[in-house]
Coordinates of C-alpha atoms (C1' of nucleotides) in Angstrom, one line a residue:
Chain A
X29 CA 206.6 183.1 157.2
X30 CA 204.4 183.7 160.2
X31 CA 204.4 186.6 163.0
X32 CA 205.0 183.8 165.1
X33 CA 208.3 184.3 167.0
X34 CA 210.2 181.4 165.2
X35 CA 213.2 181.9 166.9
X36 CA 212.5 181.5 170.4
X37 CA 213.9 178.2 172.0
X38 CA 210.7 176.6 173.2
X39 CA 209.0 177.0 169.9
X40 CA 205.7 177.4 171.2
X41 CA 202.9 175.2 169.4
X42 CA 206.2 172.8 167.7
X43 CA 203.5 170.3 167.5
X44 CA 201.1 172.1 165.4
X45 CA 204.1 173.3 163.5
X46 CA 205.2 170.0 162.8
X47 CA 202.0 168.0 162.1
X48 CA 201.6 171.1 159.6
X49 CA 205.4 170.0 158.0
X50 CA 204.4 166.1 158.5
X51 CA 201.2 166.5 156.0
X52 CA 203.1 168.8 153.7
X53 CA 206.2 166.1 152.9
X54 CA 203.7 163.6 152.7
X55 CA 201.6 165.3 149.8
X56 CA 205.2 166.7 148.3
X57 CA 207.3 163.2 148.8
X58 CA 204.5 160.7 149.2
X59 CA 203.9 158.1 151.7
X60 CA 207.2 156.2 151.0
X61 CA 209.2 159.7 151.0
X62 CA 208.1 160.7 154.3
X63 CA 210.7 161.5 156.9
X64 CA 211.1 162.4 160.4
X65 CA 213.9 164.2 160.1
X66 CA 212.8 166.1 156.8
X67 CA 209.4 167.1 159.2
X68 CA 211.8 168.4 161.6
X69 CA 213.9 170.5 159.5
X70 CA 210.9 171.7 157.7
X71 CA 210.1 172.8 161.3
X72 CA 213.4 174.3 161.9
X73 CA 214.2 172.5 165.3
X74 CA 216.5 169.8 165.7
X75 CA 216.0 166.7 164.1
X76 CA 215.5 164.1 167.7
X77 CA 212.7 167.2 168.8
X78 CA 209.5 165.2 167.2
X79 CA 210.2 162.8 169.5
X80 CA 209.3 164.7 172.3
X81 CA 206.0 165.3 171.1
X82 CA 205.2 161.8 169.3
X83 CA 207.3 159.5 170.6
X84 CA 208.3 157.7 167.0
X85 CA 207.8 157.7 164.5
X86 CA 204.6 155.5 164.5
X87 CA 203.4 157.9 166.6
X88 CA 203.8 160.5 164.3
X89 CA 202.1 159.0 162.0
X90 CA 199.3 157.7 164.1
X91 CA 199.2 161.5 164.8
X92 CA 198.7 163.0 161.0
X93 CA 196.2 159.9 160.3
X94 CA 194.0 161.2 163.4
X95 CA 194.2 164.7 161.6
X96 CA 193.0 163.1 158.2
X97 CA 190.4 161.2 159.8
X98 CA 189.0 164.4 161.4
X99 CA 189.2 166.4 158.1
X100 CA 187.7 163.1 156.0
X101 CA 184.8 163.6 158.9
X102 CA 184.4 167.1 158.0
X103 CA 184.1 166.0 154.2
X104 CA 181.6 164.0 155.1
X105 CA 179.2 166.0 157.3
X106 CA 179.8 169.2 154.9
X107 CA 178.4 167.3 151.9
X108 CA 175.7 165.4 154.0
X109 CA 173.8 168.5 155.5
X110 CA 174.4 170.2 152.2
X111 CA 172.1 167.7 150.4
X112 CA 168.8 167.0 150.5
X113 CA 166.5 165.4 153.3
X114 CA 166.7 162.2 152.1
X115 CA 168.7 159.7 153.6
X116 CA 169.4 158.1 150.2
X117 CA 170.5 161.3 148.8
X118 CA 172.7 161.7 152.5
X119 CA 174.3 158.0 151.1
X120 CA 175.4 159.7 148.1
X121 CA 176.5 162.7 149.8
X122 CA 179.2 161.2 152.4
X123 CA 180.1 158.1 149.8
X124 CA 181.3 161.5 147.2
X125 CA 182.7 163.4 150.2
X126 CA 185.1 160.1 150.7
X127 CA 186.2 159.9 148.0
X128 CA 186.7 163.7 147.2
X129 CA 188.7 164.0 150.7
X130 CA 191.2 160.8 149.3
X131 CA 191.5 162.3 145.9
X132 CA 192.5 165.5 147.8
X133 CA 194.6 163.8 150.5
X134 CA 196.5 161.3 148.6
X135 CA 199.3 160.0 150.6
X136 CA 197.4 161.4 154.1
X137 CA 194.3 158.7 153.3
X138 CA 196.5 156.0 152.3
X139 CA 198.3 155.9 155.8
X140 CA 195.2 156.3 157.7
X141 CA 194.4 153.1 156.4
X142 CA 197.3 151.5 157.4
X143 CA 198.2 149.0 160.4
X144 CA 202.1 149.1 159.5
X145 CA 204.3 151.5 160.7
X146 CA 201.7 153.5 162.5
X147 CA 200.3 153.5 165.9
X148 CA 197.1 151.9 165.4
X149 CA 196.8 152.1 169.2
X150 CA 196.6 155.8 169.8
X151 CA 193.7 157.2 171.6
X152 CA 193.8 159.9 169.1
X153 CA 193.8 158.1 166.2
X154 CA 190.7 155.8 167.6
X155 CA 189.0 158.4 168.3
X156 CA 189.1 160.4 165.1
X157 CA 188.8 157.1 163.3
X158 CA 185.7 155.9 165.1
X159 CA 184.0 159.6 164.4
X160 CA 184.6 159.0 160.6
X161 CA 183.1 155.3 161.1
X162 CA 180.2 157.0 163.1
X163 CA 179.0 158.9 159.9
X164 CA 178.9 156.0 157.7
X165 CA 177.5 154.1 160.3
X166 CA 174.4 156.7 161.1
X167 CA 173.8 157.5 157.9
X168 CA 173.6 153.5 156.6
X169 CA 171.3 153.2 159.6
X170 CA 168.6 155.6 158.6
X171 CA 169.0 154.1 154.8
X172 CA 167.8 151.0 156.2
X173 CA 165.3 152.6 158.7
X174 CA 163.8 154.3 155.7
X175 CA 164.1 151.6 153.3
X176 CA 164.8 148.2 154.8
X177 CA 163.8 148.0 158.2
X178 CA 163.5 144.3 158.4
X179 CA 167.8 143.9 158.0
X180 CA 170.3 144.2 160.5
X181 CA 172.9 147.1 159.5
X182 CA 175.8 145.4 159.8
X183 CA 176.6 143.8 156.4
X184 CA 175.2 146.3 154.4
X185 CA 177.1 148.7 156.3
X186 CA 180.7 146.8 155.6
X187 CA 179.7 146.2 152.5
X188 CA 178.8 150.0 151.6
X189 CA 182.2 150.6 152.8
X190 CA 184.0 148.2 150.7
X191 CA 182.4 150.1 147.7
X192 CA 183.0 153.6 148.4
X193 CA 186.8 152.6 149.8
X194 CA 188.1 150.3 147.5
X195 CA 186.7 152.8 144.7
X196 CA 188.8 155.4 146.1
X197 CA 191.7 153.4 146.9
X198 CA 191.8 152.5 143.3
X199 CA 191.4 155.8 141.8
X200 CA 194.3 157.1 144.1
X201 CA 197.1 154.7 142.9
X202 CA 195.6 154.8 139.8
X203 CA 194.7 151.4 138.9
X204 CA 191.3 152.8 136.7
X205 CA 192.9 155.3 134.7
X206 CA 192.1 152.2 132.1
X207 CA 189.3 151.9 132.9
X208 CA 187.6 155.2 132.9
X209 CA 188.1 158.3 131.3
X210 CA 191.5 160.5 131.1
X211 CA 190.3 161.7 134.7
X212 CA 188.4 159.8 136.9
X213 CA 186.6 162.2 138.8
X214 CA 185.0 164.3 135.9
X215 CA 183.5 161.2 135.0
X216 CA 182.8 160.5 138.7
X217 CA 181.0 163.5 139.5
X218 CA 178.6 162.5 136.5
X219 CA 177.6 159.7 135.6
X220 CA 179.3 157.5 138.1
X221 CA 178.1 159.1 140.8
X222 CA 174.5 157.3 140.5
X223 CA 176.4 154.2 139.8
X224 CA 177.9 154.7 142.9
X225 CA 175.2 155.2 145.0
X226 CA 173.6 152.2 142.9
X227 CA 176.4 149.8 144.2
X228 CA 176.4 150.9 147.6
X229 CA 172.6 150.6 148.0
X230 CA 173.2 146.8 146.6
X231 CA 174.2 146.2 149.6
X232 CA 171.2 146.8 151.3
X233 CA 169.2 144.3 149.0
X234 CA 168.3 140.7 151.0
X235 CA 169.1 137.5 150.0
X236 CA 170.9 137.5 146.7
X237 CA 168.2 138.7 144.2
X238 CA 170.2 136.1 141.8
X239 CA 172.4 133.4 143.5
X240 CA 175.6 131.8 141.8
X241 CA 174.0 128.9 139.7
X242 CA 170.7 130.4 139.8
X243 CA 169.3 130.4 136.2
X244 CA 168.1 134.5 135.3
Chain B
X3 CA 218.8 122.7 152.3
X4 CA 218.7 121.9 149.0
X5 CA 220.6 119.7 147.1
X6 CA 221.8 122.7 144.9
X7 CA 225.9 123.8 145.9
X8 CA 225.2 126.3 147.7
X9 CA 228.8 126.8 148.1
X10 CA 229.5 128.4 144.4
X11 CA 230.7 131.5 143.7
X12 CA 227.8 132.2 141.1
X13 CA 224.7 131.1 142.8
X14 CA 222.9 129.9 140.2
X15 CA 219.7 131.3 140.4
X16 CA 220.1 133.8 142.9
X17 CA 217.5 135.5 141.4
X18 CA 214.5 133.0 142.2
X19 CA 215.9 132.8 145.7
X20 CA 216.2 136.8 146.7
X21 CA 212.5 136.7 145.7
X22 CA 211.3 133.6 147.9
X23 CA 213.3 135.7 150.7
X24 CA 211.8 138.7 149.9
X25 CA 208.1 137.1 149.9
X26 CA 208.9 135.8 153.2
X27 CA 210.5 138.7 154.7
X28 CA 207.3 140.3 153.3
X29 CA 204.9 138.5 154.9
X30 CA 207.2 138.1 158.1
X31 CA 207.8 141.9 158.6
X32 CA 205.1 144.1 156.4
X33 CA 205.6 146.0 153.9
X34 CA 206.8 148.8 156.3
X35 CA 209.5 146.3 157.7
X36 CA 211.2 145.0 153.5
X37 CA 214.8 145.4 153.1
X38 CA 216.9 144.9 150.4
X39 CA 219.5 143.8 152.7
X40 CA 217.3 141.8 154.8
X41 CA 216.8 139.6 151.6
X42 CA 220.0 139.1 150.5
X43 CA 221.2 138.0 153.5
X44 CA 218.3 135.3 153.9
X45 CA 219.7 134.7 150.6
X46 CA 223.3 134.3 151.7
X47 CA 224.9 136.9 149.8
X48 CA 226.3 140.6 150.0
X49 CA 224.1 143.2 150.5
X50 CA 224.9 144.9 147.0
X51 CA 223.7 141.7 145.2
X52 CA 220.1 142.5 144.3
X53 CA 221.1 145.5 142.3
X54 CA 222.5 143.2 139.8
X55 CA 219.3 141.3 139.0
X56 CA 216.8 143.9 139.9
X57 CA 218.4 147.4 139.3
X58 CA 217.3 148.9 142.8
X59 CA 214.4 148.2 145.8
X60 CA 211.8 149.9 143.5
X61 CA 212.4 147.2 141.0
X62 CA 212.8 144.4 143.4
X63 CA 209.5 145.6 145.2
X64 CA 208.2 145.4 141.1
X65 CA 209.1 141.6 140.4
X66 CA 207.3 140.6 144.1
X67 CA 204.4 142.6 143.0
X68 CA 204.5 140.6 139.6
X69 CA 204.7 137.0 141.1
X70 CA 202.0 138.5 143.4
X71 CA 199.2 139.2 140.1
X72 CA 200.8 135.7 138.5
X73 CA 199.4 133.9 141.9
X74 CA 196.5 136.3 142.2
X75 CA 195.7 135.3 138.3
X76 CA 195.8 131.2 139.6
X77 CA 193.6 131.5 142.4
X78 CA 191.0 133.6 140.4
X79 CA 191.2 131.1 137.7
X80 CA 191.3 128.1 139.7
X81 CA 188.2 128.9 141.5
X82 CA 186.3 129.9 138.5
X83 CA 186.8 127.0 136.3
X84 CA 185.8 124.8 139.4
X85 CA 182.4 126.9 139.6
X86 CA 179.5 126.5 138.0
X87 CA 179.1 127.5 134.1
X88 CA 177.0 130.4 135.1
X89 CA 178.3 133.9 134.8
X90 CA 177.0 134.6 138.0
X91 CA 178.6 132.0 139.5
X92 CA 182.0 132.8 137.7
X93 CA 182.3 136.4 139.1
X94 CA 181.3 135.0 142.5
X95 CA 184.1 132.8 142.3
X96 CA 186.5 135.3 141.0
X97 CA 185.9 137.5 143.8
X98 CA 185.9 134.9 146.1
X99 CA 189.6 134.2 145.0
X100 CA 190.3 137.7 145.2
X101 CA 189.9 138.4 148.2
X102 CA 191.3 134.6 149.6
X103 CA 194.8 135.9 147.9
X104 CA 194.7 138.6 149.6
X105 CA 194.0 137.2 153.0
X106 CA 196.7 134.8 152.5
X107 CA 199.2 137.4 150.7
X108 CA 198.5 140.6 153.1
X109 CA 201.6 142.2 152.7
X110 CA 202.0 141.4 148.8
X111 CA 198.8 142.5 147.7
X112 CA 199.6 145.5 149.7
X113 CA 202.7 146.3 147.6
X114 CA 200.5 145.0 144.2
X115 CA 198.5 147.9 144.3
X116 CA 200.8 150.8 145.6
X117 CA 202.1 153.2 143.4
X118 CA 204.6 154.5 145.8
X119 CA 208.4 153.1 146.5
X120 CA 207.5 150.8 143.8
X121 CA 208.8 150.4 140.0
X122 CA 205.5 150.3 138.3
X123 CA 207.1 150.8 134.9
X124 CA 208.6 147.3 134.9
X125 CA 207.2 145.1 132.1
X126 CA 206.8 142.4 134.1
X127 CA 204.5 143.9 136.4
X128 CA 202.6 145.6 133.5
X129 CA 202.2 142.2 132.2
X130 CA 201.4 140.3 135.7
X131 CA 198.7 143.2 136.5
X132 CA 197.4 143.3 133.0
X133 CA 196.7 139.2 133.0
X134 CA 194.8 139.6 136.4
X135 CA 192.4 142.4 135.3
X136 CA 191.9 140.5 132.0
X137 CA 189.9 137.6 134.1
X138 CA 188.2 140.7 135.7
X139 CA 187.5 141.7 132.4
X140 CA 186.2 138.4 130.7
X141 CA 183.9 137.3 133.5
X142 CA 182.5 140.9 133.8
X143 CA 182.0 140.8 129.9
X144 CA 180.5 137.4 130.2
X145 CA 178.4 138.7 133.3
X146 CA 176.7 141.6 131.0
X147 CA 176.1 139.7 127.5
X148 CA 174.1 137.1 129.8
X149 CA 172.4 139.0 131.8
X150 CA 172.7 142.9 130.8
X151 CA 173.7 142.5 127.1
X152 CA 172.8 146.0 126.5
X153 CA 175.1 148.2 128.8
X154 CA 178.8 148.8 128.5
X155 CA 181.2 147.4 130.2
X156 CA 183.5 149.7 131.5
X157 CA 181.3 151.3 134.7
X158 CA 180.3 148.2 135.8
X159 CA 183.6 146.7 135.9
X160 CA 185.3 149.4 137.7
X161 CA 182.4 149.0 140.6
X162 CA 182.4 145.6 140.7
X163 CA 186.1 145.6 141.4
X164 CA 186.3 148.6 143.6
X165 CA 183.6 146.5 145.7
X166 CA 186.0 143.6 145.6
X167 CA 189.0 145.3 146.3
X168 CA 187.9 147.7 149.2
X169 CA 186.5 144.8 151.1
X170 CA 190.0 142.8 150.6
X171 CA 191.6 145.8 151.6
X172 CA 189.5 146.7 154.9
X173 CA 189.5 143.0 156.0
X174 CA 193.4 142.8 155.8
X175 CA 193.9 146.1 156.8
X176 CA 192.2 145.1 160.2
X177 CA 189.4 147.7 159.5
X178 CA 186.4 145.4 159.5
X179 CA 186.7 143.8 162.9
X180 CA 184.0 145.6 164.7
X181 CA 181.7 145.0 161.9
X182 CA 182.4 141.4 161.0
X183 CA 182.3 138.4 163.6
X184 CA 185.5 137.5 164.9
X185 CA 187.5 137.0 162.0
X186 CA 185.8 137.8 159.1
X187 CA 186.7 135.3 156.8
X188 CA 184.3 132.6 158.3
X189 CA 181.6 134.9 157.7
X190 CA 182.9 135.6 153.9
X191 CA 182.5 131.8 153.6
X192 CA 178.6 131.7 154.3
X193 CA 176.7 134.7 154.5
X194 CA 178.5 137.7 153.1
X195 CA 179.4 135.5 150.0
X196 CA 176.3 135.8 148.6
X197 CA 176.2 139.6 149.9
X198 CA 179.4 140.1 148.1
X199 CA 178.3 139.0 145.0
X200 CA 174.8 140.8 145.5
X201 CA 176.9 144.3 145.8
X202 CA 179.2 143.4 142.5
X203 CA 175.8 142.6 140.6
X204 CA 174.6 146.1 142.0
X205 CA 177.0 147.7 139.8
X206 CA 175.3 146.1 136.3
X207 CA 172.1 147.3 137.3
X208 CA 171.0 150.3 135.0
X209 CA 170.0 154.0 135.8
X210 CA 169.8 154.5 139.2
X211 CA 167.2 152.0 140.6
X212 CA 166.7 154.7 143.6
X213 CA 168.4 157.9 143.0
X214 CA 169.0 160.7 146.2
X215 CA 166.1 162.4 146.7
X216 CA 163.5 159.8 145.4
X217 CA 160.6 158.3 147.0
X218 CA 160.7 154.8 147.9
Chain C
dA17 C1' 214.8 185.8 193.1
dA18 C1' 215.7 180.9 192.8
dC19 C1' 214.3 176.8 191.4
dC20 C1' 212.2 173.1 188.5
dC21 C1' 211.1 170.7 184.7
dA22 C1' 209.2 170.4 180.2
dT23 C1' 211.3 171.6 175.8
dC24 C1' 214.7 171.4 172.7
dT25 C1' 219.8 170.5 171.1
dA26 C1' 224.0 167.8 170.1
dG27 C1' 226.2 163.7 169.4
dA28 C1' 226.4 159.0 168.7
dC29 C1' 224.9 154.4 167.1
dA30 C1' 223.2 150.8 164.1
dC31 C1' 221.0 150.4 160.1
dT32 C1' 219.5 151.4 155.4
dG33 C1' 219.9 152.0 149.8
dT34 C1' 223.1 153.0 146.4
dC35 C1' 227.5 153.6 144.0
dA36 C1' 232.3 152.5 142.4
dA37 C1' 235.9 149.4 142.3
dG38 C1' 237.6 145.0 142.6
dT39 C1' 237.4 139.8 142.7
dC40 C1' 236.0 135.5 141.0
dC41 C1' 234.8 132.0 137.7
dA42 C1' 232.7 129.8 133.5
dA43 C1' 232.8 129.8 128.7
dT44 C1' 234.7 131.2 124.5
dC45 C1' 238.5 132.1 121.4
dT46 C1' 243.1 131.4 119.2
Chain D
dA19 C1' 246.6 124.1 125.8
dG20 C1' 246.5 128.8 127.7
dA21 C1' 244.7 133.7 127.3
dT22 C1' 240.8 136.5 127.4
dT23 C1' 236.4 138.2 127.9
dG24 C1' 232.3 139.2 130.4
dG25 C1' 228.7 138.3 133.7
dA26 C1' 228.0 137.3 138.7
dC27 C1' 229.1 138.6 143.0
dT28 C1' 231.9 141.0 146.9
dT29 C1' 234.0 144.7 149.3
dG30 C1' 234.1 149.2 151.0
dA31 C1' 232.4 153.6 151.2
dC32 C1' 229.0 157.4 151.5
dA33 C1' 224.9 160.0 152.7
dG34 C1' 220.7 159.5 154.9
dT35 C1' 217.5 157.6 158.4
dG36 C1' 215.2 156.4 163.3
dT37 C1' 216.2 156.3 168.0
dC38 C1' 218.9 156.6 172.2
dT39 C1' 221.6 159.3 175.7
dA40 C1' 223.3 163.3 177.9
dG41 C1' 223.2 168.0 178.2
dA42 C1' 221.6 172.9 177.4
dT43 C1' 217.8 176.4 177.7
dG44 C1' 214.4 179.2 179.6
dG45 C1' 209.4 180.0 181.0
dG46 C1' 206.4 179.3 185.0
dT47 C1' 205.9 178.5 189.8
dT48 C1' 206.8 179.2 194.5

DNA sequence: AACCCATCTAGACACTGTCAAGTCCAATCT
DNA sequence: AGATTGGACTTGACAGTGTCTAGATGGGTT
């Protein structure tokens, strides 16, 4: 395919060349489908050579999630200084650019989520992860500067999460093709996008405006 | 153990017994770590004996997921019929469930909501799943004649769960530990309960209360 | 020019899921 | 009663997997 001299012994950037195979089996075969081996013939080297540059593979893994996180940051950032000044539109704009990058990254953001069978511990992975988590984390801050300045950020900021993710998660294994229309994201990208940012900014309300028990 | 012989040929309910071993191999290994063989051999039968009572692992994988929703259904009831009469207090307690089965089912609510590796055309699953999001269903429906009798249902209920569901995912999944105290669940219990329900509310409210680009 | 060492290959091992064939046993039929 | 039928389970085999070891290769350094 490329000019790249693929026939040389020492490959030359094998590790590029292989996260490159790794992401492709895991869009074509899914998470469960995905194979060392598979990412290594894809490669055209030997089937133990991954190992040399990931270890396992956890480490593999660990590798392609780091990848996702970084692109999933990218998502984020694109669509945040894209829209407008505000930081509640900024909200909206990285909660839709998460959920865009899982609809488009199917199997690649379900593993990044994962703690089995990937190395959570990698320095790559942390890093890449913590960038994402920095985004969310700025952003929810100047919501609250802007809006709520009296409340810590740290509920509101889990709980912002737990929208946005759990929305995504179950649009990509398709537990609310029930529940909304044929496609989920059409709808998303119109109406529910409001209602989105409407849930996540419940988190930012205080006390509970209406408390189990509590008569309306 | 048991008084049942053991000892026979035909086990008697082998069936019932592969899927106690496969829950515990579940939460014992992860999802990552399952095995058909693994099972049978907690079991105390040949490795081939699973395909008779659930076709293959994607089947087997799809009666655990089922028991999973029929225990997930129990707890969600349970706690609701010991709450209050209120809606409110109703969903509260429904989510509160939720995410209590998942804490103390990680690795089977994992495999309850994957799509992959997993036989998700069994009717028994179908069923299982079906039952659980019908006491979503009811409680959110009692939630919005009470309190928001003229909106549909349908949004509302898809972002009240995705609320639910993505902060029972991040919790197990490890994500929220630098957010939340130590272990997060203490904090559910106090706190973030009434948070929790705040954010699933926050998904009946109408247009927009604060859309992007809006004043405050 | 000779060496060194990271890079990659080749082979082996234990393990997995699945398939085909055979074995066992309880219940039914004559 | 004895024969038979059919479901439950076993046995053995096969291709595929991750990982380990030892060895082959060749680019970069001295």
């Amino acid at each position: 395919m490329t000019i790249k001299t693929a026939d040389r012994y020492h490959h030359g950037d094998l590790r590029e060349a292989l996260l490159r195979a790794g992401e492709d089996v895991l869009s074509e075969r899914g998470a469960a489908g995905f194979t060392l081996r598979e990412c290594a013939r894809r490669a055209g080297v030997s089937h133990a050579a991954p190992a040399h540059h990931f270890g396992d593979a956890a480490g593999f893994l660990a590798e392609l999630a780091a990848v996702g996180f970084d692109r999933m940051t990218d998502a984020m950032e694109t669509r945040r200084v894209q829209s407008g000044p505000g930081s509640l539109a900024q909200l909206d704009a990285i909660g839709r650019g998460y959920i865009a990058f899982a609809v488009q990254n199917r199997a690649l953001f379900q593993i990044m989520f994962r703690q089995d069978g990937i190395g959570v511990a990698s320095p790559n992975l942390q890093r890449a992860g913590g960038a994402a988590f920095g985004v969310l984390q700025a952003t929810m801050a100047r919501v609250l500067a802007e809006h709520r300045p009296d409340q810590k950020p740290m509920p509101s900021l889990a709980l912002a999460w737990s929208a946005v993710h759990g929305f995504a998660t179950l649009l990509i294994e398709r537990q609310l093709d029930g529940c909304l229309g044929q496609d989920g994201i059409a709808d998303l990208e119109t109406d529910l996008g409001g209602a989105m940012l409407n849930l996540m900014t419940g988190a930012l309300a205080g006390p509970a405006v209406a408390g189990p028990g509590k008569k309306s």
